[in-house]
Coordinates of C-alpha atoms in Angstrom, one line a residue:
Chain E
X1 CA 0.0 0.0 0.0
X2 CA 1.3 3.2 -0.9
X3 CA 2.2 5.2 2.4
X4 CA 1.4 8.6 3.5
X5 CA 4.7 10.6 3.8
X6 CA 6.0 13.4 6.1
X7 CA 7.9 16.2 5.1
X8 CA 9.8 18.6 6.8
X9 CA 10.3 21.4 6.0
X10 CA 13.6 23.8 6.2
X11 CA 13.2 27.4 5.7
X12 CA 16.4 28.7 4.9
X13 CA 17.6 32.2 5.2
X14 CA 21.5 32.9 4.6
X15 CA 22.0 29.1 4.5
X16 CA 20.7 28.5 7.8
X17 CA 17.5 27.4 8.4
X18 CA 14.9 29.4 10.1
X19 CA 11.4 29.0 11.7
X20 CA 9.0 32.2 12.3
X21 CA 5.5 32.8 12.6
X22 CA 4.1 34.0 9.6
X23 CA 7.8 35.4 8.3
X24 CA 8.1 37.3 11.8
X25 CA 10.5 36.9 14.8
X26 CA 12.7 33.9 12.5
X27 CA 15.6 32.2 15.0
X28 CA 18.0 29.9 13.7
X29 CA 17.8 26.3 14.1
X30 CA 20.9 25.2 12.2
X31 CA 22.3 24.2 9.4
X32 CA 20.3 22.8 6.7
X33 CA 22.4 20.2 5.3
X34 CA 22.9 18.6 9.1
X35 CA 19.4 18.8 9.4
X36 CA 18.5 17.4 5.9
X37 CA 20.6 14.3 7.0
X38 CA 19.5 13.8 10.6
X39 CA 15.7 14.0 9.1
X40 CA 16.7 11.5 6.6
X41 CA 18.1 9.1 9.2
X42 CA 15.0 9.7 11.5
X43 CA 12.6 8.3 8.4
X44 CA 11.5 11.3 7.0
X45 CA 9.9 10.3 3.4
X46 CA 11.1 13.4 1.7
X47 CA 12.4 17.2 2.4
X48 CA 11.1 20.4 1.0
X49 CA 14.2 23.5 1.1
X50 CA 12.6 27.2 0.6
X51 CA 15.3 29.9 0.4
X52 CA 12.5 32.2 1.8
X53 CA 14.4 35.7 0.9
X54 CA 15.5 35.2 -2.5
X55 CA 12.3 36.0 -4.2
X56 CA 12.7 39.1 -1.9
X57 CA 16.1 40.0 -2.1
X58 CA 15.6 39.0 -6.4
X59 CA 18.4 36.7 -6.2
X60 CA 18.7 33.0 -7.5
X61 CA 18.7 30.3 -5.5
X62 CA 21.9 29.1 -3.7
X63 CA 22.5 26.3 -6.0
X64 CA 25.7 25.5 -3.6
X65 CA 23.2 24.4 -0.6
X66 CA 21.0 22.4 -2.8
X67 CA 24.4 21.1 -4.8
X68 CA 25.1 19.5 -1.0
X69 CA 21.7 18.6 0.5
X70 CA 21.8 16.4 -2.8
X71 CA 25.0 15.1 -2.1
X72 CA 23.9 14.5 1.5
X73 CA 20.5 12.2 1.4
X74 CA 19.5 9.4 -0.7
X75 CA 15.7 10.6 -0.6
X76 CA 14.0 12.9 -2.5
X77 CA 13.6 17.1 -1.9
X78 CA 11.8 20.2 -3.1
X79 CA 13.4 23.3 -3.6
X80 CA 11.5 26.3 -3.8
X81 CA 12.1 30.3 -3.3
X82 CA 14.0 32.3 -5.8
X83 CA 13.0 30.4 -9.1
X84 CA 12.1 32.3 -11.9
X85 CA 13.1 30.9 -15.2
X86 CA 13.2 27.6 -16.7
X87 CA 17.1 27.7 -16.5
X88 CA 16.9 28.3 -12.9
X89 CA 14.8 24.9 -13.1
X90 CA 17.3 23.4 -14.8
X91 CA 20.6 24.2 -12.4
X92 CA 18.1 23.3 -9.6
X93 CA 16.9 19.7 -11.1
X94 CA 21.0 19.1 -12.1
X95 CA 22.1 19.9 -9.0
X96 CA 20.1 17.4 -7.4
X97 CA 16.3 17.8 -6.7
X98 CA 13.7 16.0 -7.6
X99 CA 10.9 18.5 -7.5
X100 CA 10.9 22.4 -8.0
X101 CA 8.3 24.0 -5.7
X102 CA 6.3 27.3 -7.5
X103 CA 4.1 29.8 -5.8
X104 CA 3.9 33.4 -6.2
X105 CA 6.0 32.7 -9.9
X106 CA 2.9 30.6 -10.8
X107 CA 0.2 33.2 -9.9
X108 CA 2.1 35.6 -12.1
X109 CA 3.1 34.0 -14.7
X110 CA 0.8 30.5 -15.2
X111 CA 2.7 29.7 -17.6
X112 CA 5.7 28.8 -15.9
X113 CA 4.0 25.6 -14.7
X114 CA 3.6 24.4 -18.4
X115 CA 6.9 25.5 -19.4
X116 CA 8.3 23.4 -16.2
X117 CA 6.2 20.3 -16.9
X118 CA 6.7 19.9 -20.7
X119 CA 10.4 20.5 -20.2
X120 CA 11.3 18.3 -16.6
X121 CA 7.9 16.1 -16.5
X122 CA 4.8 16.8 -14.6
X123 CA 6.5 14.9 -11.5
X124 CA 8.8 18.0 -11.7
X125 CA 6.4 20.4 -11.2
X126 CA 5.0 21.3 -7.3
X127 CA 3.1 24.1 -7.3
X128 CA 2.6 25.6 -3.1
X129 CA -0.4 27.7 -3.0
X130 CA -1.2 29.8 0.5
X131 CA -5.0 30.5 0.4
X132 CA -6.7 32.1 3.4
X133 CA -10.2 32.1 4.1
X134 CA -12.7 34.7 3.0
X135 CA -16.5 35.5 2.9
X136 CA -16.2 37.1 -0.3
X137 CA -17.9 34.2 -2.3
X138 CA -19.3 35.9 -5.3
X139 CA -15.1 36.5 -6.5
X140 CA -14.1 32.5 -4.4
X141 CA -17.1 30.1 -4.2
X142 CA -14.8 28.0 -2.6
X143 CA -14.8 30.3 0.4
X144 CA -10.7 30.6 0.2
X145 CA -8.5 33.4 -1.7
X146 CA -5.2 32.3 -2.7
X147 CA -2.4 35.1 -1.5
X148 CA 1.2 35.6 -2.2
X149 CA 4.2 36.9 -1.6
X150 CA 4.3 35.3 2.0
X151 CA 0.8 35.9 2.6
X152 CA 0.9 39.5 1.8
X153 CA -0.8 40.1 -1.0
X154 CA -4.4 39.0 -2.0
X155 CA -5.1 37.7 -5.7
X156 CA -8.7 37.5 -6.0
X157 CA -8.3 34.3 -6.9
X158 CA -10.4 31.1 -5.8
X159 CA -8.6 28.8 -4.7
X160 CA -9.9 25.6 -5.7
X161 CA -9.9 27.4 -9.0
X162 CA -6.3 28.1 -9.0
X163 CA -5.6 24.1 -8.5
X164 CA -7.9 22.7 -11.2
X165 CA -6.2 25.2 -13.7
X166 CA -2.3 24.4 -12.2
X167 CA -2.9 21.3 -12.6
X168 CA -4.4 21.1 -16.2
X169 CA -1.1 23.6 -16.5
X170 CA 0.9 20.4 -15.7
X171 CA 1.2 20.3 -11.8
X172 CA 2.1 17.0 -10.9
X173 CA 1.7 17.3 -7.4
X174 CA -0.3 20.7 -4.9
X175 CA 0.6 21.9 -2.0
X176 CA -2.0 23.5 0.5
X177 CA -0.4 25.7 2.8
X178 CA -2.8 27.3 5.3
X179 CA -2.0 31.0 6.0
X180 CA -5.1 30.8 9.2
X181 CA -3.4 27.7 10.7
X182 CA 0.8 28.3 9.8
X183 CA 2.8 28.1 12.4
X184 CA -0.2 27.9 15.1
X185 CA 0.3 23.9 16.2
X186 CA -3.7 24.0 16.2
X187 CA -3.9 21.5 13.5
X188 CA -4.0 21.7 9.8
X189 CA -6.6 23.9 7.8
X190 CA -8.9 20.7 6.6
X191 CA -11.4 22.5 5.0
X192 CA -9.7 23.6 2.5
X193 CA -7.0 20.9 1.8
X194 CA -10.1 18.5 1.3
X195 CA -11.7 20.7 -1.3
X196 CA -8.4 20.9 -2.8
X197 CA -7.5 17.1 -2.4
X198 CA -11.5 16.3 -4.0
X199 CA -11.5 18.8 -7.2
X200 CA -7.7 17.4 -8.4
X201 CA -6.3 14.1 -9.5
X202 CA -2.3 14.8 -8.5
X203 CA -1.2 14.4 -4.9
X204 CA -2.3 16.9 -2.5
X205 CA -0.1 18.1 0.4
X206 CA -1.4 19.8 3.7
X207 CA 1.1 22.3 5.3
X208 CA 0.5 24.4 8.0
X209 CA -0.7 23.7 11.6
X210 CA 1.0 20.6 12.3
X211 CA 1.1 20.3 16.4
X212 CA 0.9 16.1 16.9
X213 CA 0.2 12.9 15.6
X214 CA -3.2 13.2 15.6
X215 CA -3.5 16.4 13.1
X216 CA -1.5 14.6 10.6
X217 CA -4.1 11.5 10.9
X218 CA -6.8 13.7 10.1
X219 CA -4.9 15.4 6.9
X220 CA -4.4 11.9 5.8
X221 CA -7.8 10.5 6.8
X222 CA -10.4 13.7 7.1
X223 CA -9.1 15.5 4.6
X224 CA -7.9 12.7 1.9
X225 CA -3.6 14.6 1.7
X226 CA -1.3 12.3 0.3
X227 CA 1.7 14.0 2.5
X228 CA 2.0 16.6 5.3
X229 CA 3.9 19.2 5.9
X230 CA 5.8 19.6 9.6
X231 CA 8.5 22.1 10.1
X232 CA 8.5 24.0 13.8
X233 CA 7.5 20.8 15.9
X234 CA 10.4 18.9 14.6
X235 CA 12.8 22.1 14.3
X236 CA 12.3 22.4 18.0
X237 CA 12.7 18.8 19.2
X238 CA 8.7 19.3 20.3
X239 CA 8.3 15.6 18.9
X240 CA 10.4 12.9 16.1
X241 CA 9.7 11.4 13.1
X242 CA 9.7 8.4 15.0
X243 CA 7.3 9.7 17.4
X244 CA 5.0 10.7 14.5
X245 CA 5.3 7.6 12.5
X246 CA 4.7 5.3 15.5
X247 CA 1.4 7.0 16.4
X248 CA 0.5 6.8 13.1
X249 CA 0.9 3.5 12.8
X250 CA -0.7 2.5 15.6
X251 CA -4.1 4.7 14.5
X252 CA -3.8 2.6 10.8
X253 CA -2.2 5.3 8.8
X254 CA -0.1 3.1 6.5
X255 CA 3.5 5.0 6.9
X256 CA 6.7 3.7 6.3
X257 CA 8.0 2.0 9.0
X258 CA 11.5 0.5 8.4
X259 CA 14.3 2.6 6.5
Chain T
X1 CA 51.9 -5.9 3.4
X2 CA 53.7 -6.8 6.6
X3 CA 56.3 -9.6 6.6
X4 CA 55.0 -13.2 7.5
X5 CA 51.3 -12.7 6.1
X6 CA 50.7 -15.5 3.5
X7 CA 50.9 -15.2 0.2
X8 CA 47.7 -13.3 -1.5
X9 CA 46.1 -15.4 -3.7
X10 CA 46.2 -13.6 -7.6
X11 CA 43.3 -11.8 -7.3
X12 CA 43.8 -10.3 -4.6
X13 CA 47.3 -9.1 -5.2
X14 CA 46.0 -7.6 -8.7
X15 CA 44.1 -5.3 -6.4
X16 CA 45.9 -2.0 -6.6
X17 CA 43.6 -0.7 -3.8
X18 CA 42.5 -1.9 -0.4
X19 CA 39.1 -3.2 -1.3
X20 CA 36.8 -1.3 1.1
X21 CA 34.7 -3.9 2.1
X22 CA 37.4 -5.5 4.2
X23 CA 39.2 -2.5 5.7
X24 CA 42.4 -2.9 6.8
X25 CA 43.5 -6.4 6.9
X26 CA 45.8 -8.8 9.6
X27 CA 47.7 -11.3 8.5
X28 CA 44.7 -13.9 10.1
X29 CA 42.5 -12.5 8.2
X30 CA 44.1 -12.8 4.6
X31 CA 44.8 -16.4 5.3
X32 CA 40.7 -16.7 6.2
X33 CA 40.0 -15.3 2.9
X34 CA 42.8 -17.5 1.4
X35 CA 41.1 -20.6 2.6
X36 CA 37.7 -19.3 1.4
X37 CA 39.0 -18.8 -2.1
X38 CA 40.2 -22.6 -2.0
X39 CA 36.4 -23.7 -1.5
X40 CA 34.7 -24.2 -4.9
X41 CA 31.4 -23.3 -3.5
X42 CA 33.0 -19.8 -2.2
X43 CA 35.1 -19.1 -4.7
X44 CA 32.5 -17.3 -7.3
X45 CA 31.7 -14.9 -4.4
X46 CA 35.2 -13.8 -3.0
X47 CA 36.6 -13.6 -6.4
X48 CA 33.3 -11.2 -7.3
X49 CA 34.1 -9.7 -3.9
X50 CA 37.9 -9.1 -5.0
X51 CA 37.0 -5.9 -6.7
X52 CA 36.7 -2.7 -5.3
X53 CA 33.5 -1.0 -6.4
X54 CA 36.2 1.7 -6.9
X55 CA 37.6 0.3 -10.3
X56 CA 34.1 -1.4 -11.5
X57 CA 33.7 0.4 -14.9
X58 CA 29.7 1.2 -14.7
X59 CA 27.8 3.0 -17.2
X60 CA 25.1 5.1 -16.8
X61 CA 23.0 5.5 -20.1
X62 CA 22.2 9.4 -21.2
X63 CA 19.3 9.0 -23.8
X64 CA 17.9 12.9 -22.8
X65 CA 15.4 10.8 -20.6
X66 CA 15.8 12.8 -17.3
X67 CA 17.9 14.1 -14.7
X68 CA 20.8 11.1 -13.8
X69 CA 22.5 13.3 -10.9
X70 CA 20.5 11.1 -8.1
X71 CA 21.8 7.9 -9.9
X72 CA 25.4 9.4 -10.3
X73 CA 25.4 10.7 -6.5
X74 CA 23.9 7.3 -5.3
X75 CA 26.4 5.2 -6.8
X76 CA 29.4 7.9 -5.9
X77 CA 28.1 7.3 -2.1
X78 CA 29.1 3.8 -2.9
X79 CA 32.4 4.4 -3.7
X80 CA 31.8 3.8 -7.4
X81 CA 32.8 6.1 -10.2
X82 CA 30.1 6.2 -12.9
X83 CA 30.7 7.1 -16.8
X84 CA 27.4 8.7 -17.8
X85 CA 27.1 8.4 -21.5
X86 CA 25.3 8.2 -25.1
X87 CA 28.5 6.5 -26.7
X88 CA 27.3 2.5 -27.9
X89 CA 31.4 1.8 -27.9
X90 CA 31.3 2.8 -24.2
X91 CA 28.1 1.5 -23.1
X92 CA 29.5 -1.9 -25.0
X93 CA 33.2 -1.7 -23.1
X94 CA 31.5 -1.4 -19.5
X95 CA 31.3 -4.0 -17.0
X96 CA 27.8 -3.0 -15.6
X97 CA 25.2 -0.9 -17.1
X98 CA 22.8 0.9 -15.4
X99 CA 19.4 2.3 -18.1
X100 CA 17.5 5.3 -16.2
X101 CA 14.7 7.5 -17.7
X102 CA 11.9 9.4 -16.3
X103 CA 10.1 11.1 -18.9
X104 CA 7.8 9.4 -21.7
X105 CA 7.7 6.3 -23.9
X106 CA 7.7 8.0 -27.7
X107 CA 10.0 10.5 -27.4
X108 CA 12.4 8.4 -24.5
X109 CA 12.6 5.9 -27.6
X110 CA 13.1 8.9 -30.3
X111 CA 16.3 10.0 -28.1
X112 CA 17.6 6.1 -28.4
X113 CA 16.9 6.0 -31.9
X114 CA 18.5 9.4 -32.8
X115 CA 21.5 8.2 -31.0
X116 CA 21.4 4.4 -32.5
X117 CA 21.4 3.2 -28.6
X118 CA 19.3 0.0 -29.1
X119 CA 21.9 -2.1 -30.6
X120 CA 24.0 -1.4 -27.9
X121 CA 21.7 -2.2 -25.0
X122 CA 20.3 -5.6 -27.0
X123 CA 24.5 -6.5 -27.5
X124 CA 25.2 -5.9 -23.5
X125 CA 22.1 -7.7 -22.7
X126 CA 22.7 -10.8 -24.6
X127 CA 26.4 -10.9 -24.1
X128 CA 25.6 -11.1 -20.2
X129 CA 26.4 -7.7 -18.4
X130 CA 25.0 -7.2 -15.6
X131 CA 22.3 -4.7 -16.5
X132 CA 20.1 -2.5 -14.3
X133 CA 17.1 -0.7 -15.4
X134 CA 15.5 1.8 -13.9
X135 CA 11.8 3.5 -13.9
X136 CA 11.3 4.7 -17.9
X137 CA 14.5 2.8 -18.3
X138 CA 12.6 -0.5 -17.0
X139 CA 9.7 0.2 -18.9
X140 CA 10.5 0.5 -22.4
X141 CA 12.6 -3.1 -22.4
X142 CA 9.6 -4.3 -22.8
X143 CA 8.0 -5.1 -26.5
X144 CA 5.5 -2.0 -26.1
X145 CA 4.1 0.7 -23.8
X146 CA 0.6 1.9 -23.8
X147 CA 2.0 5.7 -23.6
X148 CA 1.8 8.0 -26.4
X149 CA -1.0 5.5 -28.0
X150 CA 1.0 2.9 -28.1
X151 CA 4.8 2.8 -28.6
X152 CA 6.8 0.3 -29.6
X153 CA 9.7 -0.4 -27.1
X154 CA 13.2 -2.4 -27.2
X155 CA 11.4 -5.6 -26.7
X156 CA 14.7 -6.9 -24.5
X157 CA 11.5 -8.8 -22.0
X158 CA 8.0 -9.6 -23.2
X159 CA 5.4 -7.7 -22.1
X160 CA 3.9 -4.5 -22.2
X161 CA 3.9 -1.2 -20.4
X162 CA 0.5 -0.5 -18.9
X163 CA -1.5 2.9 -17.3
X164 CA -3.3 2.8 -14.0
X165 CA -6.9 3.1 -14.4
X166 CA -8.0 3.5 -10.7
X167 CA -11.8 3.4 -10.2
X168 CA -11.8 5.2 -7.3
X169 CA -10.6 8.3 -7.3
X170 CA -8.3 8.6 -3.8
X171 CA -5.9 6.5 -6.2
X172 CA -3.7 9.8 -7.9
X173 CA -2.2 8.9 -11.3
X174 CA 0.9 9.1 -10.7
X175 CA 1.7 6.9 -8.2
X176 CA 4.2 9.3 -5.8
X177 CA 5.8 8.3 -3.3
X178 CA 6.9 5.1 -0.5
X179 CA 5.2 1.7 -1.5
X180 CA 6.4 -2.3 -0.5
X181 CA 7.6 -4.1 -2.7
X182 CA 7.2 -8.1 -1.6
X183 CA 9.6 -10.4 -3.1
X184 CA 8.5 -13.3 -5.3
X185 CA 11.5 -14.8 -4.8
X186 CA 14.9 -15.0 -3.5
X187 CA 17.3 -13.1 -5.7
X188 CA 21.0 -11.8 -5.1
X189 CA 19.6 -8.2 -5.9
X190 CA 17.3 -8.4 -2.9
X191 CA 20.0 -9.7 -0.3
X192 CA 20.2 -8.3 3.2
X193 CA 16.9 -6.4 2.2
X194 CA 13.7 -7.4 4.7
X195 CA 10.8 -8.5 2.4
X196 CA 7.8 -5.9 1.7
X197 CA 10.8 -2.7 2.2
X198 CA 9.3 0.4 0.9
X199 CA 10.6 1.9 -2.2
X200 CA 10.3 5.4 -3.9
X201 CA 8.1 5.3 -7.1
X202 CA 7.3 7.4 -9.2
X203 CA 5.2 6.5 -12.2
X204 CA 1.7 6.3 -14.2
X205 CA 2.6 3.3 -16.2
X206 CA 3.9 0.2 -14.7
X207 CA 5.4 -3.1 -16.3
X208 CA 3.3 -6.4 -16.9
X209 CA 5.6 -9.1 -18.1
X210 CA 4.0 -11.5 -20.7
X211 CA 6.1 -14.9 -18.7
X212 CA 5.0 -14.7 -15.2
X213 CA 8.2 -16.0 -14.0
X214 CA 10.3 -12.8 -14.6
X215 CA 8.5 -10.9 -11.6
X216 CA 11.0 -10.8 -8.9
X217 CA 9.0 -8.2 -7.0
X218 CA 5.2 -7.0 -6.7
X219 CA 3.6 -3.9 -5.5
X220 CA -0.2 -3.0 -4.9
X221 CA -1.9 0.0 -5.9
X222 CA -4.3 1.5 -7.6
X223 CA -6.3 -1.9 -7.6
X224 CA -3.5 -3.9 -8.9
X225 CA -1.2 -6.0 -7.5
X226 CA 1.9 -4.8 -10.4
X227 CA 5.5 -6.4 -11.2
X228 CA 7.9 -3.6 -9.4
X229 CA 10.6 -5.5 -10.1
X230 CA 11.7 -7.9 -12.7
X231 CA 15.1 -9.9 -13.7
X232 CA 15.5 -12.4 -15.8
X233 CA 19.7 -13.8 -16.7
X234 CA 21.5 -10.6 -16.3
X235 CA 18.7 -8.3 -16.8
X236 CA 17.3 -6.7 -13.4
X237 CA 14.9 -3.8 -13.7
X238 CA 12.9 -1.7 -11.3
X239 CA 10.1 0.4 -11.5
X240 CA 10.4 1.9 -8.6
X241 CA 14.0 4.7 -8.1
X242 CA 16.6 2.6 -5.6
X243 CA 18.5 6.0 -6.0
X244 CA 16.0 7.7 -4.1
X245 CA 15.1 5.1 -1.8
X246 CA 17.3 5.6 1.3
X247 CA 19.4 3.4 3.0
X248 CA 17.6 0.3 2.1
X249 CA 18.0 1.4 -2.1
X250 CA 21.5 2.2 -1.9
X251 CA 22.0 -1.8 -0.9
X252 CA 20.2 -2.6 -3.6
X253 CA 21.8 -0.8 -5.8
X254 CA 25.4 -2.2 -3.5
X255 CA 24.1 -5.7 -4.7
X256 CA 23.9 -5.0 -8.3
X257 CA 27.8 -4.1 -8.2
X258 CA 28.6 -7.0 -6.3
X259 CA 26.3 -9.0 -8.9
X260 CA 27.4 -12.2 -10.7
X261 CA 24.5 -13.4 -12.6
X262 CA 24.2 -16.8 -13.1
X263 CA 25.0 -17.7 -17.0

């Protein structure tokens, strides 16, 4: 049976990785390859890297970090944050990643996700989408705007719309990241990552919330996510992978067990 | 080597390089190894053992079918330096070939064609190399895949490539991510590996072998129970990536370099 898989996440800022609330008050937690291969050794079932300033700062990504995270773990990763052309794809893919990771990029410029799938394969192609939820219904019937730029910006945009079309585009695989429930431990924004995971046929991914076991069983079984996202509860020795798995495990989550 | 350790047999004293399996050695333990080569029933094994994985000569076949950096890096973390190449002389003079892809059927096999690789891969095939295909790679030894309506593949194994058709719709197309595979039966590939390990796939289309008897490993998903792995002689081939599999890939891919098949 094909198993549900947890995936941190490192958010990196001057090749250390970081953990904030909603981009505010970031400390550092250390450094990302380290933590890419202690995750790896603990069972995690894949790694997403964002380079969280270079979209900001309009810099490429630091090829050098993904060039040793590669180098590093034997699973696959993401890499997201400062991609903007197809050649920026490319040095990331050669370097080592399996998947590039699209967000703001996509909203802009749609299509990017095309581009990136006919060129790399759909499997390529993740696109992260941050929707927040809004009563405006008449511009989202879904009841959830997708926004960028690290939350700050609204689009106007529904966001169930936004993953049909990405993935027509050539999305081989959504991530829902919650901007009401990042970084809060209160559990994962289910509404919304069920609409998601119902209206597409690619993997779904919930991110944001994660606190315990028990909000990744109901990603998995309430809101029908493939994989989930955890970042500050590992980051801060809170709980393990091996914590996580083994709860999982015992509620009937299939997760893999042995690596 | 220090004075009074026995004599090495040949092979070993043709090693320019410690072999790393064995670390450094004491004189005891030469003459344990000595005695092992002297059994007939050991003697396949040590002498396969013999080689460093340093000095195996491995290709890695570039047919524009996706990125080979994992497959490069996972085979480097063994200790094994990989030629990756489109040249038929060198994919001919290697002593292990290793057939990636990730990508699709039509143009995968308009890539091999444009660079006249499928006489290359039939000649190391039949000749007896040891010969590991991977994902796409796996895939298109077969006769024919359903992608692209219908492609016509190497046909190195009968059978056909086939599309998941889930009928329910939990089941994405792709498959992504950690599944078992369970072991039909014993192979050297799959030693030191518990049965039903998980493995990372990757793929919509998956391999179904005309002769039952080449499955060497199934997996179950979208409704069907699928051959993830196959070998038949010197031909091994997964659907799922051993590259990206972890700890528990990287000794399957140690076993493939330490493979003799039988002949």
């Amino acid at each position: 049976m094909l198993t549900k898989r947890i995936i941190p996440c490192l958010d990196i800022i001057n090749r250390r990785v970081t953990k904030g609330v909603k981009f505010a008050n970031n400390i550092d937690l250390g450094d990302p390859v380290e933590m890419a291969v202690r995750y790896s050794d603990e069972g995690c079932d894949e790694l997403v890297v964002y380079d969280i300033t270079a979209s900001a700062e309009q810099r490429p990504i630091d090829i050098g970090m993904v060039r040793e995270v590669a180098r590093a773990i034997r699973i696959p990763f993401a890499v997201g944050g400062g991609i903007a052309t197809l050649d920026d794809m490319s040095r990331v893919l050669l370097a080592g990643a399996e998947k590039i990771s699209v967000n703001s990029l996509a909203v802009r410029t749609p299509s990017i996700i095309a581009d990136g799938a006919r060129a790399f394969g759909n499997q390529c192609m993740v696109l992260g989408m941050d929707p927040v939820a809004t009563a405006d219904r008449a511009r989202c019937p879904s009841g959830y705007e997708v926004t960028t730029r690290g939350f700050r910006e609204r689009t106007g945009m529904d966001a169930v719309a936004w993953a049909r079309r990405a993935e027509a585009l050539g999305a081989g695989e959504i991530v829902v990241n919650s901007v009401d429930a990042d970084g809060t431990r209160a559990g994962f924004e289910l509404t919304i990552t069920r609409l998601i995971a119902e209206a597409v046929n690619v993997p779904v991914v919930a991110s944001g919330g994660a606190g315990c076991a028990a909000h990744l069983r109901d990603a998995f079984t309430v809101a029908g996510a493939d994989a989930a996202i955890v970042a500050g509860i590992l980051h801060t020795g809170h709980t393990t992978l091996g914590q996580l798995k083994h709860a999982l495990h015992a509620d009937g989550v299939p997760v893999r067990m042995h690596w | 080597m220090r004075a009074g350790a026995p004599a090495l047999p040949t092979v070993l004293r043709t090693c320019t390089r410690t072999p790393r399996f064995l670390g450094p050695l004491t004189g005891y333990q030469l003459r344990a190894i000595v005695f092992d080569i002297a059994s007939p029933l050991n003697q396949n094994l040590c002498l396969q053992h013999a080689q460093p994985l340093s000095d195996i000569m491995l290709a890695i076949v570039d047919y524009k079918a996706g990125n080979l950096t994992s497959v490069q890096l996972a085979f480097g973390a063994l200790g094994c330096d990989t030629t990756v190449t489109s040249d038929p002389a060198k994919i001919r003079a290697a002593e292990r070939v290793v057939f990636p892809g990730v990508g699709a059927a039509g143009s995968a096999m308009a890539h091999l064609d444009a660079l006249g690789l499928a006489p290359a891969l039939r000649d190391v095939t039949v000749r007896g190399t040891p010969f590991l295909g991977i994902c796409l790679g796996t895939q298109i030894l077969f006769d024919a895949s359903e992608e692209d309506g219908g492609t016509v593949t190497l046909g190195l194994l009968p059978g056909r490539a086939v599309r998941f058709r889930p009928s329910d719709r939990r089941d994405k197309v792709p498959q992504i991510g950690w599944n078992q595979v369970k072991a039909a039966r014993p192979h050297p590939l799959l030693a030191g590996i518990a049965d039903e390990s998980e493995f990372y796939f990757v793929h919509s289309y998956y391999p179904a072998p005309a002769d039952p008897s080449l499955t060497l490993g199934t997996t179950c998903y979208a409704g069907v129970t699928f051959s993830s792995m196959v070998a038949r002689g010197n031909v091994a081939a997964t659907q799922f990536h051993p590259e990206k599999s972890g700890r528990i890939g990287l000794r399957l891919l140690e076993n493939f370099l330490r493979w003799t098949p039988d002949t």
